[in-house]
Amino acid sequence: MTETTLAPPQTSPGTIPGLRGIAADWASDQRAFKHVSWGKAMMWIFLLSDTFIFSCFLLSYMTARMSTTVPWPNPSEVFALNLGGKHIPLILIAIMTFILISSSGTMAMAVNFGYRRDRLKTAALMLATAAFGATFVGMQAFEWTKLIMEGVRPWGNPWGAPQFGACFFMITGFHGTHVTIGVIFLIAVARKVWRGDFDVERRGFFTSRRGYYEIVEIMGLYWHFVDLVWVFIFAFFYLW
């Protein structure tokens, strides 16, 4: 006959009196991350902080636009291109948006194949995502060059409210920096996946446990966030 050892009942932090109760109540927050990896939790915290920064930028832009007494430049005219003798508004921005949203699809498929440990398809799709991102950044550089040649500066522009240039360069530049960093990390992680670093547990930058493809999912979280932010920028800056 075996003896059964009863575990002592766990006390809820809220029922512990005094300073010990306060300390237990604060320490109980760490249980929220018990089943979440450190890397994924840190990425969520980073994305939350980045959300506040982009929100502040967009709120500042809306405040500047609604408070200025000088007419705001018309986005349909400022961001238009002349193609074949025709004036096409927002054509470049529409293509950029399509490319970035398409990159979310390839990134989602990369995460899916990463969970299946199909490293060749995962790496190929991550490189495709990086190519979409690099194309987006290149088109954004073209857009910046075009506007600078037309006289847009952070302190003024030929069409109206001088705050337009500062808002444009600040918001799109900050977002473009995020895309550029994402492209660099996508290429670095894709190279590791392609070589099979996660299968042989090769030590190095971003290489962790054997068969541990979670870094692909973490990259997916970052990339989808960058795409989502662009949707808000597109709606508030180019369509308003």
CSV table of C-alpha atoms in Angstrom, one decimal:
chain,number,residue,atom,x,y,z
A,1,MET,CA,0.0,0.0,0.0
A,2,THR,CA,1.5,3.3,-1.0
A,3,GLU,CA,1.4,6.4,1.0
A,4,THR,CA,-0.2,9.5,-0.5
A,5,THR,CA,1.5,12.8,0.2
A,6,LEU,CA,-0.8,15.7,0.1
A,7,ALA,CA,0.6,19.0,-1.2
A,8,PRO,CA,0.0,22.0,1.0
A,9,PRO,CA,-2.8,24.2,-0.4
A,10,GLN,CA,-1.5,27.2,-2.3
A,11,THR,CA,-2.4,30.5,-0.8
A,12,SER,CA,-3.8,33.2,-3.1
A,13,PRO,CA,-1.6,36.4,-3.0
A,14,GLY,CA,-4.7,38.4,-2.2
A,15,THR,CA,-5.2,36.5,1.1
A,16,ILE,CA,-1.7,36.9,2.5
A,17,PRO,CA,-1.7,39.8,5.0
A,18,GLY,CA,0.8,42.6,5.4
A,19,LEU,CA,3.9,43.3,3.3
A,20,ARG,CA,4.3,39.7,2.3
A,21,GLY,CA,0.9,39.9,0.6
A,22,ILE,CA,1.9,43.0,-1.3
A,23,ALA,CA,5.1,41.4,-2.4
A,24,ALA,CA,3.3,38.2,-3.4
A,25,ASP,CA,0.7,40.2,-5.3
A,26,TRP,CA,3.4,42.0,-7.4
A,27,ALA,CA,5.4,38.8,-8.0
A,28,SER,CA,2.3,37.0,-9.3
A,29,ASP,CA,2.6,39.0,-12.6
A,30,GLN,CA,5.5,36.8,-13.7
A,31,ARG,CA,3.1,33.9,-14.0
A,32,ALA,CA,1.6,35.6,-17.1
A,33,PHE,CA,4.8,34.7,-19.0
A,34,LYS,CA,5.1,31.1,-17.7
A,35,HIS,CA,4.1,29.5,-20.9
A,36,VAL,CA,5.5,32.2,-23.3
A,37,SER,CA,9.1,32.1,-24.5
A,38,TRP,CA,11.4,35.0,-23.5
A,39,GLY,CA,12.0,36.0,-27.1
A,40,LYS,CA,8.3,36.2,-28.0
A,41,ALA,CA,7.4,38.1,-24.8
A,42,MET,CA,10.1,40.6,-25.4
A,43,MET,CA,9.0,41.1,-29.0
A,44,TRP,CA,5.4,41.8,-27.8
A,45,ILE,CA,6.7,44.3,-25.3
A,46,PHE,CA,8.8,46.0,-28.0
A,47,LEU,CA,5.8,46.1,-30.4
A,48,LEU,CA,3.7,47.6,-27.7
A,49,SER,CA,6.2,50.4,-27.0
A,50,ASP,CA,6.5,51.0,-30.8
A,51,THR,CA,2.8,51.3,-31.0
A,52,PHE,CA,2.9,54.2,-28.6
A,53,ILE,CA,5.6,55.9,-30.6
A,54,PHE,CA,3.8,55.6,-34.0
A,55,SER,CA,0.5,56.7,-32.2
A,56,CYS,CA,2.3,59.8,-30.9
A,57,PHE,CA,3.6,60.6,-34.5
A,58,LEU,CA,0.2,60.2,-36.1
A,59,LEU,CA,-1.6,62.2,-33.3
A,60,SER,CA,1.0,65.0,-33.7
A,61,TYR,CA,0.5,64.9,-37.5
A,62,MET,CA,-3.3,65.2,-37.1
A,63,THR,CA,-2.9,68.0,-34.6
A,64,ALA,CA,-0.6,69.9,-36.9
A,65,ARG,CA,-2.9,69.4,-39.8
A,66,MET,CA,-6.1,70.5,-38.0
A,67,SER,CA,-4.6,73.5,-36.2
A,68,THR,CA,-2.8,75.1,-39.2
A,69,THR,CA,-4.5,78.0,-40.9
A,70,VAL,CA,-2.5,77.5,-44.1
A,71,PRO,CA,-4.1,75.1,-46.6
A,72,TRP,CA,-2.6,71.5,-46.4
A,73,PRO,CA,-1.1,70.2,-49.7
A,74,ASN,CA,-3.4,67.9,-51.6
A,75,PRO,CA,-2.0,64.3,-51.4
A,76,SER,CA,-3.6,63.4,-54.8
A,77,GLU,CA,-1.5,66.1,-56.5
A,78,VAL,CA,1.7,65.9,-54.4
A,79,PHE,CA,2.0,62.1,-54.7
A,80,ALA,CA,1.0,61.8,-58.3
A,81,LEU,CA,3.2,60.5,-61.2
A,82,ASN,CA,3.1,61.4,-64.9
A,83,LEU,CA,3.0,58.2,-66.8
A,84,GLY,CA,2.5,58.2,-70.6
A,85,GLY,CA,1.5,61.8,-70.5
A,86,LYS,CA,-1.2,61.1,-67.9
A,87,HIS,CA,-1.3,62.5,-64.4
A,88,ILE,CA,-2.1,59.5,-62.1
A,89,PRO,CA,-2.6,60.3,-58.4
A,90,LEU,CA,-1.2,58.0,-55.7
A,91,ILE,CA,-0.2,55.3,-58.2
A,92,LEU,CA,3.3,54.8,-56.6
A,93,ILE,CA,1.8,54.7,-53.1
A,94,ALA,CA,-0.8,52.1,-54.2
A,95,ILE,CA,1.9,49.9,-55.7
A,96,MET,CA,4.0,50.3,-52.5
A,97,THR,CA,1.0,49.3,-50.3
A,98,PHE,CA,0.2,46.3,-52.5
A,99,ILE,CA,3.9,45.1,-52.3
A,100,LEU,CA,4.0,45.4,-48.5
A,101,ILE,CA,0.7,43.7,-48.0
A,102,SER,CA,1.8,40.9,-50.3
A,103,SER,CA,4.9,40.5,-48.2
A,104,SER,CA,2.7,39.7,-45.2
A,105,GLY,CA,1.4,36.7,-47.1
A,106,THR,CA,4.8,35.3,-47.9
A,107,MET,CA,5.8,35.9,-44.2
A,108,ALA,CA,2.8,34.0,-43.0
A,109,MET,CA,3.6,31.1,-45.2
A,110,ALA,CA,7.2,31.2,-44.0
A,111,VAL,CA,6.0,30.8,-40.4
A,112,ASN,CA,3.7,27.9,-41.4
A,113,PHE,CA,6.6,26.0,-43.1
A,114,GLY,CA,8.8,26.9,-40.2
A,115,TYR,CA,6.5,25.0,-37.8
A,116,ARG,CA,6.7,22.1,-40.2
A,117,ARG,CA,10.5,22.4,-40.1
A,118,ASP,CA,10.7,22.6,-43.9
A,119,ARG,CA,13.7,24.8,-43.9
A,120,LEU,CA,14.2,25.3,-47.7
A,121,LYS,CA,10.6,26.6,-48.2
A,122,THR,CA,10.9,28.6,-45.0
A,123,ALA,CA,14.1,30.3,-46.1
A,124,ALA,CA,12.9,30.9,-49.7
A,125,LEU,CA,9.7,32.6,-48.4
A,126,MET,CA,11.6,34.7,-45.9
A,127,LEU,CA,13.9,35.8,-48.7
A,128,ALA,CA,10.9,36.6,-50.9
A,129,THR,CA,9.5,38.7,-48.0
A,130,ALA,CA,12.9,40.5,-47.7
A,131,ALA,CA,12.8,41.2,-51.5
A,132,PHE,CA,9.3,42.7,-51.2
A,133,GLY,CA,10.6,44.8,-48.3
A,134,ALA,CA,13.7,46.0,-50.2
A,135,THR,CA,11.5,46.9,-53.1
A,136,PHE,CA,9.2,48.9,-50.8
A,137,VAL,CA,12.2,50.8,-49.4
A,138,GLY,CA,13.6,51.5,-52.9
A,139,MET,CA,10.3,52.9,-54.0
A,140,GLN,CA,10.1,55.0,-50.9
A,141,ALA,CA,13.6,56.4,-51.7
A,142,PHE,CA,12.3,57.3,-55.1
A,143,GLU,CA,9.4,59.1,-53.6
A,144,TRP,CA,11.6,61.0,-51.2
A,145,THR,CA,14.0,62.0,-54.0
A,146,LYS,CA,11.1,63.2,-56.2
A,147,LEU,CA,9.6,65.4,-53.4
A,148,ILE,CA,13.0,66.8,-52.5
A,149,MET,CA,13.7,67.7,-56.1
A,150,GLU,CA,10.3,69.4,-56.1
A,151,GLY,CA,11.3,71.6,-53.2
A,152,VAL,CA,9.8,69.7,-50.2
A,153,ARG,CA,11.9,70.3,-47.0
A,154,PRO,CA,11.2,69.7,-43.3
A,155,TRP,CA,10.6,73.4,-42.9
A,156,GLY,CA,8.6,74.2,-46.0
A,157,ASN,CA,7.2,73.2,-49.4
A,158,PRO,CA,5.8,74.9,-52.5
A,159,TRP,CA,2.2,73.9,-52.0
A,160,GLY,CA,1.0,75.1,-48.6
A,161,ALA,CA,1.4,74.4,-44.8
A,162,PRO,CA,5.1,74.2,-43.9
A,163,GLN,CA,4.5,71.4,-41.4
A,164,PHE,CA,3.8,69.0,-44.3
A,165,GLY,CA,7.4,68.2,-45.0
A,166,ALA,CA,8.3,67.6,-41.4
A,167,CYS,CA,5.4,65.2,-40.8
A,168,PHE,CA,6.1,63.4,-44.1
A,169,PHE,CA,9.8,62.8,-43.5
A,170,MET,CA,9.4,62.0,-39.8
A,171,ILE,CA,6.6,59.4,-40.2
A,172,THR,CA,7.6,57.7,-43.4
A,173,GLY,CA,11.3,57.8,-42.5
A,174,PHE,CA,10.7,56.1,-39.1
A,175,HIS,CA,8.5,53.5,-40.8
A,176,GLY,CA,11.0,53.0,-43.6
A,177,THR,CA,13.8,52.4,-41.0
A,178,HIS,CA,11.7,49.7,-39.5
A,179,VAL,CA,11.2,48.0,-42.9
A,180,THR,CA,15.0,48.3,-43.6
A,181,ILE,CA,15.9,46.7,-40.2
A,182,GLY,CA,13.3,44.0,-40.9
A,183,VAL,CA,14.8,43.2,-44.3
A,184,ILE,CA,18.3,42.8,-42.7
A,185,PHE,CA,17.1,40.5,-40.0
A,186,LEU,CA,15.0,38.5,-42.5
A,187,ILE,CA,18.1,37.8,-44.6
A,188,ALA,CA,20.1,36.9,-41.5
A,189,VAL,CA,17.6,34.5,-40.2
A,190,ALA,CA,16.8,33.0,-43.6
A,191,ARG,CA,20.5,32.2,-44.0
A,192,LYS,CA,20.5,30.4,-40.7
A,193,VAL,CA,17.4,28.4,-41.6
A,194,TRP,CA,18.8,27.6,-45.1
A,195,ARG,CA,22.0,26.2,-43.6
A,196,GLY,CA,20.1,24.2,-41.0
A,197,ASP,CA,21.6,26.0,-38.0
A,198,PHE,CA,18.5,25.3,-36.0
A,199,ASP,CA,18.5,21.6,-36.8
A,200,VAL,CA,22.2,21.0,-35.8
A,201,GLU,CA,22.0,23.5,-32.9
A,202,ARG,CA,24.9,25.5,-34.3
A,203,ARG,CA,25.9,28.2,-31.9
A,204,GLY,CA,25.8,31.8,-33.0
A,205,PHE,CA,23.7,34.9,-33.3
A,206,PHE,CA,19.9,34.0,-33.0
A,207,THR,CA,20.7,30.3,-32.9
A,208,SER,CA,19.1,28.5,-30.0
A,209,ARG,CA,17.8,25.0,-29.2
A,210,ARG,CA,17.7,22.2,-31.8
A,211,GLY,CA,14.7,22.3,-34.1
A,212,TYR,CA,13.6,25.6,-32.5
A,213,TYR,CA,12.1,27.6,-35.3
A,214,GLU,CA,10.4,30.1,-33.1
A,215,ILE,CA,12.6,32.9,-34.3
A,216,VAL,CA,10.7,32.7,-37.6
A,217,GLU,CA,7.5,33.3,-35.8
A,218,ILE,CA,9.0,36.3,-33.9
A,219,MET,CA,10.2,37.7,-37.2
A,220,GLY,CA,6.6,37.3,-38.5
A,221,LEU,CA,5.2,39.2,-35.5
A,222,TYR,CA,7.6,42.1,-36.3
A,223,TRP,CA,6.9,42.1,-40.0
A,224,HIS,CA,3.1,42.0,-39.6
A,225,PHE,CA,3.3,44.9,-37.2
A,226,VAL,CA,5.3,46.9,-39.8
A,227,ASP,CA,2.7,46.2,-42.4
A,228,LEU,CA,-0.2,47.1,-40.1
A,229,VAL,CA,1.4,50.4,-39.2
A,230,TRP,CA,1.7,51.2,-42.9
A,231,VAL,CA,-2.0,50.7,-43.4
A,232,PHE,CA,-2.6,53.5,-40.8
A,233,ILE,CA,0.0,55.7,-42.4
A,234,PHE,CA,-1.6,55.1,-45.8
A,235,ALA,CA,-5.1,56.0,-44.5
A,236,PHE,CA,-4.2,59.0,-42.5
A,237,PHE,CA,-1.4,60.6,-44.6
A,238,TYR,CA,-2.2,59.7,-48.2
A,239,LEU,CA,-6.0,59.4,-48.2
A,240,TRP,CA,-7.0,62.1,-45.8
